[in-house]
mmCIF file of C-alpha atoms in Angstrom:
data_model
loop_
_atom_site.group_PDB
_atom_site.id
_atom_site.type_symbol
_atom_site.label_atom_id
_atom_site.label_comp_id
_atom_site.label_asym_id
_atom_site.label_seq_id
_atom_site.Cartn_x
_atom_site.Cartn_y
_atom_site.Cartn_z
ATOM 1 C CA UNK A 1 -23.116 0.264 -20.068
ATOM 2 C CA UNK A 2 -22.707 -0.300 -16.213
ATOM 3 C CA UNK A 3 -21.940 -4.195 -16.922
ATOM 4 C CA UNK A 4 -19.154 -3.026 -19.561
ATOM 5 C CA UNK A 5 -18.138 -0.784 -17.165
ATOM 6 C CA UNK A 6 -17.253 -3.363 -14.182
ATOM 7 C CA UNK A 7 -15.561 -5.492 -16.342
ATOM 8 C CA UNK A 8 -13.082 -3.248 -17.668
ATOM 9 C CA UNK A 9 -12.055 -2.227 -14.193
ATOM 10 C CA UNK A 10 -12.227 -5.855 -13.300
ATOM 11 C CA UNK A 11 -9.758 -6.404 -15.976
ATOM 12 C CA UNK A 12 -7.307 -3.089 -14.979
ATOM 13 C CA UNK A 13 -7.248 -4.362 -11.391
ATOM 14 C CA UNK A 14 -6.375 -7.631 -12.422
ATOM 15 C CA UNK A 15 -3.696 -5.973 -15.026
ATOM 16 C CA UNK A 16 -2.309 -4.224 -12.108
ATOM 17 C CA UNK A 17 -1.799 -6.969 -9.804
ATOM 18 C CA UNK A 18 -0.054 -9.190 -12.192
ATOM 19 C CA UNK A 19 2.426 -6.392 -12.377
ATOM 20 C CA UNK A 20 2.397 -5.975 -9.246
ATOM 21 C CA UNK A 21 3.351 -9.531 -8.392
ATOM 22 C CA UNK A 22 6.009 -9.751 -11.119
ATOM 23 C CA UNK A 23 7.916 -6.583 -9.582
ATOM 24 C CA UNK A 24 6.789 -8.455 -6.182
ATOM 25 C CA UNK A 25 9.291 -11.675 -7.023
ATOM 26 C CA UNK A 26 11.980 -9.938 -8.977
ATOM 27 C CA UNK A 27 12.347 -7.166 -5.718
ATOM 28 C CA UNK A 28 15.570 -8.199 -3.446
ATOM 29 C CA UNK A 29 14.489 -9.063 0.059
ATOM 30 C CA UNK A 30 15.876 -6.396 2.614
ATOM 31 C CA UNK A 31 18.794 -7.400 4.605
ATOM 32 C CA UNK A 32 18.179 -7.098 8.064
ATOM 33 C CA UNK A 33 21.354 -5.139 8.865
ATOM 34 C CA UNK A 34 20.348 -2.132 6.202
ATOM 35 C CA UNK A 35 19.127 0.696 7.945
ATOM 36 C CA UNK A 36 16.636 1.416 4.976
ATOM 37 C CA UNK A 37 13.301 1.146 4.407
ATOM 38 C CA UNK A 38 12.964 0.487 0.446
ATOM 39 C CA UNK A 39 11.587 -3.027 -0.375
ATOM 40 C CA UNK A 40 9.087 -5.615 0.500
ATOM 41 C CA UNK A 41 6.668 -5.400 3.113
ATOM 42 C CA UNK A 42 3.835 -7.891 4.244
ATOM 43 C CA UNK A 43 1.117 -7.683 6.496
ATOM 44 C CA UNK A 44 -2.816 -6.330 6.905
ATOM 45 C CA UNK A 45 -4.908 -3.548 6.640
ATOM 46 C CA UNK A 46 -7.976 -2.564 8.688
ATOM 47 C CA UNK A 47 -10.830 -0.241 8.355
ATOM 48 C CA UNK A 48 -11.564 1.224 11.395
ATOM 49 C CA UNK A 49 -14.436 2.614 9.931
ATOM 50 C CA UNK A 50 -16.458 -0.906 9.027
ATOM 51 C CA UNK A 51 -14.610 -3.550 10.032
ATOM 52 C CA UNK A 52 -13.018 -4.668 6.701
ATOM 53 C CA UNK A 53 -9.782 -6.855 6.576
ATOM 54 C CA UNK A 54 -7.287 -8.391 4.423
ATOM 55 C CA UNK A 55 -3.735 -8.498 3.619
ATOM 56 C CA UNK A 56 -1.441 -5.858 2.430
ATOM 57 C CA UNK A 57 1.590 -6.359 0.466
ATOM 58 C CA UNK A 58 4.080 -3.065 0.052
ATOM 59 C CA UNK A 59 7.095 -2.472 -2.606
ATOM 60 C CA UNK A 60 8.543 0.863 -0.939
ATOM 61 C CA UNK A 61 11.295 2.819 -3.690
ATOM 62 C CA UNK A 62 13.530 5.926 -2.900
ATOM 63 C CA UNK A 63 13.531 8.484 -5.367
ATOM 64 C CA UNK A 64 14.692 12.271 -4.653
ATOM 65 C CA UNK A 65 14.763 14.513 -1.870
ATOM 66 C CA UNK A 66 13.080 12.589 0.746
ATOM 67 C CA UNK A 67 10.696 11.371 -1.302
ATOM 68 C CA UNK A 68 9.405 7.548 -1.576
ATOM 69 C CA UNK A 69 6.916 5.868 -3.350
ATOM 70 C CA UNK A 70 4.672 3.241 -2.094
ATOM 71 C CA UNK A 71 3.529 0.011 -4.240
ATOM 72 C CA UNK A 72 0.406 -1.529 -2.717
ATOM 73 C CA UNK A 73 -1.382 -4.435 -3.158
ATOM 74 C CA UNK A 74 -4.232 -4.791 -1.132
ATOM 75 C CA UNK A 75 -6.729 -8.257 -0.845
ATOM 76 C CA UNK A 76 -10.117 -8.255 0.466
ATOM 77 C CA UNK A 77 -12.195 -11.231 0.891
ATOM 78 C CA UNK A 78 -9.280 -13.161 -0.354
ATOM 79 C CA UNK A 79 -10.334 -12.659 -3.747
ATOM 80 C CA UNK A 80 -10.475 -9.168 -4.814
ATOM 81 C CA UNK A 81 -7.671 -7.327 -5.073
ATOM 82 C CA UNK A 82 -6.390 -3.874 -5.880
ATOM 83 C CA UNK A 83 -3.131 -2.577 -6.405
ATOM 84 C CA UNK A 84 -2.402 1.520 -6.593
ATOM 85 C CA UNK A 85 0.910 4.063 -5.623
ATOM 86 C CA UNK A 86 1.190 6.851 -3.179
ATOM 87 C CA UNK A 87 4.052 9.514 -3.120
ATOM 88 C CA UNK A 88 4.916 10.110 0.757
ATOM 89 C CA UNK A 89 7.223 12.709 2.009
ATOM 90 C CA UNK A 90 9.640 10.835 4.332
ATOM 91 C CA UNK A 91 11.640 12.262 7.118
ATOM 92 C CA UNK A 92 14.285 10.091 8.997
ATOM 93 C CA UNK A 93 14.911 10.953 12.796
ATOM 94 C CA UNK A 94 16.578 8.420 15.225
ATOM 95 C CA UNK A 95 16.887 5.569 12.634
ATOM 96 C CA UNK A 96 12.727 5.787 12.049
ATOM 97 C CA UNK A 97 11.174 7.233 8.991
ATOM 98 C CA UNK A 98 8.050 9.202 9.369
ATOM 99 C CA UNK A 99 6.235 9.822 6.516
ATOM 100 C CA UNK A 100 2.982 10.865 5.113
ATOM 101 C CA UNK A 101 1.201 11.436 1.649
ATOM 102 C CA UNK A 102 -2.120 10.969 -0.525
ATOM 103 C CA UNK A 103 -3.457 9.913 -3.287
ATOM 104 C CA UNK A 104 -7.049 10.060 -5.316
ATOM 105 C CA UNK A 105 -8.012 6.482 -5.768
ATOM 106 C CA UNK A 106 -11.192 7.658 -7.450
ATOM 107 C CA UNK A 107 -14.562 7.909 -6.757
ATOM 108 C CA UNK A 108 -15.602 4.051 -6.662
ATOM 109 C CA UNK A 109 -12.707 3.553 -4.649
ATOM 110 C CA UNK A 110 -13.138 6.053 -1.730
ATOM 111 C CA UNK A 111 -12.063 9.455 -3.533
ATOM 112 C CA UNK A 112 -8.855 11.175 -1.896
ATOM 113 C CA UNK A 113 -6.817 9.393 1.331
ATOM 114 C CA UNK A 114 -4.211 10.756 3.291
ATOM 115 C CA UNK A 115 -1.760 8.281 4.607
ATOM 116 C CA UNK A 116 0.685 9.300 7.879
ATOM 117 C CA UNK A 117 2.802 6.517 9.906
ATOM 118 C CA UNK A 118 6.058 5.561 11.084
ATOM 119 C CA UNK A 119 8.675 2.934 9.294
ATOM 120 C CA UNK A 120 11.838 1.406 10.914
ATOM 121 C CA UNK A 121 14.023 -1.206 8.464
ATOM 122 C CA UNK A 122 12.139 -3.484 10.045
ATOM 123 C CA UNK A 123 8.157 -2.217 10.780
ATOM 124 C CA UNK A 124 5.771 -0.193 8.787
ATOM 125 C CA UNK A 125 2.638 1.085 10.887
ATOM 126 C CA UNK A 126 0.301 3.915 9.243
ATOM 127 C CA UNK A 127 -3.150 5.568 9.510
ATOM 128 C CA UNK A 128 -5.189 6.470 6.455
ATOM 129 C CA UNK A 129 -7.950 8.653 6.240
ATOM 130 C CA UNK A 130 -10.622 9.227 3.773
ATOM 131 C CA UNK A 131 -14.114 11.139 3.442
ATOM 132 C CA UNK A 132 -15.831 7.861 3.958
ATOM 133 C CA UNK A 133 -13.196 5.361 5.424
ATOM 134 C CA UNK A 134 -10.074 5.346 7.998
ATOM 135 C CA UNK A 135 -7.863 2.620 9.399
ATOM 136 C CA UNK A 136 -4.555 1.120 9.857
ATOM 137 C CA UNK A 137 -1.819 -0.637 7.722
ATOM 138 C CA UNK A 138 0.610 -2.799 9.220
ATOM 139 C CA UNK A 139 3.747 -4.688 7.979
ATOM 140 C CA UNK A 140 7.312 -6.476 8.598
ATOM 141 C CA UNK A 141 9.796 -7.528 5.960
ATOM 142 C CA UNK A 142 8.387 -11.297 4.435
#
């Protein structure tokens, strides 16, 4: 049961990412005189926590109220990948956007983080927090 078990999350995360990549190419860059935050973002994230790397790909939407949604696709070890959402409350002050948010990205995953950082148009920065993990994402427009 355990080997059926890793293959059918094998085969959601790579579900996910080939979604992920399609809304990737078909999202409009960000023009760089936009004072907006929605779109692509590229770049890394680190565990401060153990060391892990890799790079971290963002597709950032508006919706209501001051609210945003986060796309991310994250790679470790250059060949595993995951891709999940995270609803963040966004406040904009002085042309930066600070936000912050969580989301449960179940148990195997870590359990519950808690995301809080700072966007301009043109530079994401964030912490995120877990029971068992915490580190930093960073990213510019590709």
């Amino acid at each position: 049961m355990p080997r059926k078990r890793s293959w059918a999350l094998l085969f959601l995360a790579a579900a996910g990412c080939s979604t992920f990549n399609r809304e990737w190419k078909s999202a409009k860059p960000a023009l760089s005189l936009t004072n907006d935050i929605q779109g692509r973002w590229q770049g890394s994230w680190l565990s401060q926590t153990n060391g892990h790397h890799g790079r971290l790909r963002c597709l950032m939407s508006q919706g209501d109220d001051g609210h945003y949604s986060a796309h991310f696709h994250a790679n470790y070890l250059r060949i595993l990948s995951f891709t999940y959402s995270v609803p963040l409350a966004v406040q904009q002050t002085n042309g930066a956007y600070d936000f912050r948010g969580e989301a449960d990205l179940g148990r195997l995953a870590g359990g519950l983080y808690s995301y809080e950082g700072q966007a301009t148009p043109t530079n994401f920065f964030s912490t995120y927090h877990s029971k068992g993990d915490g580190g930093i994402f960073q990213m510019n427009r590709p």
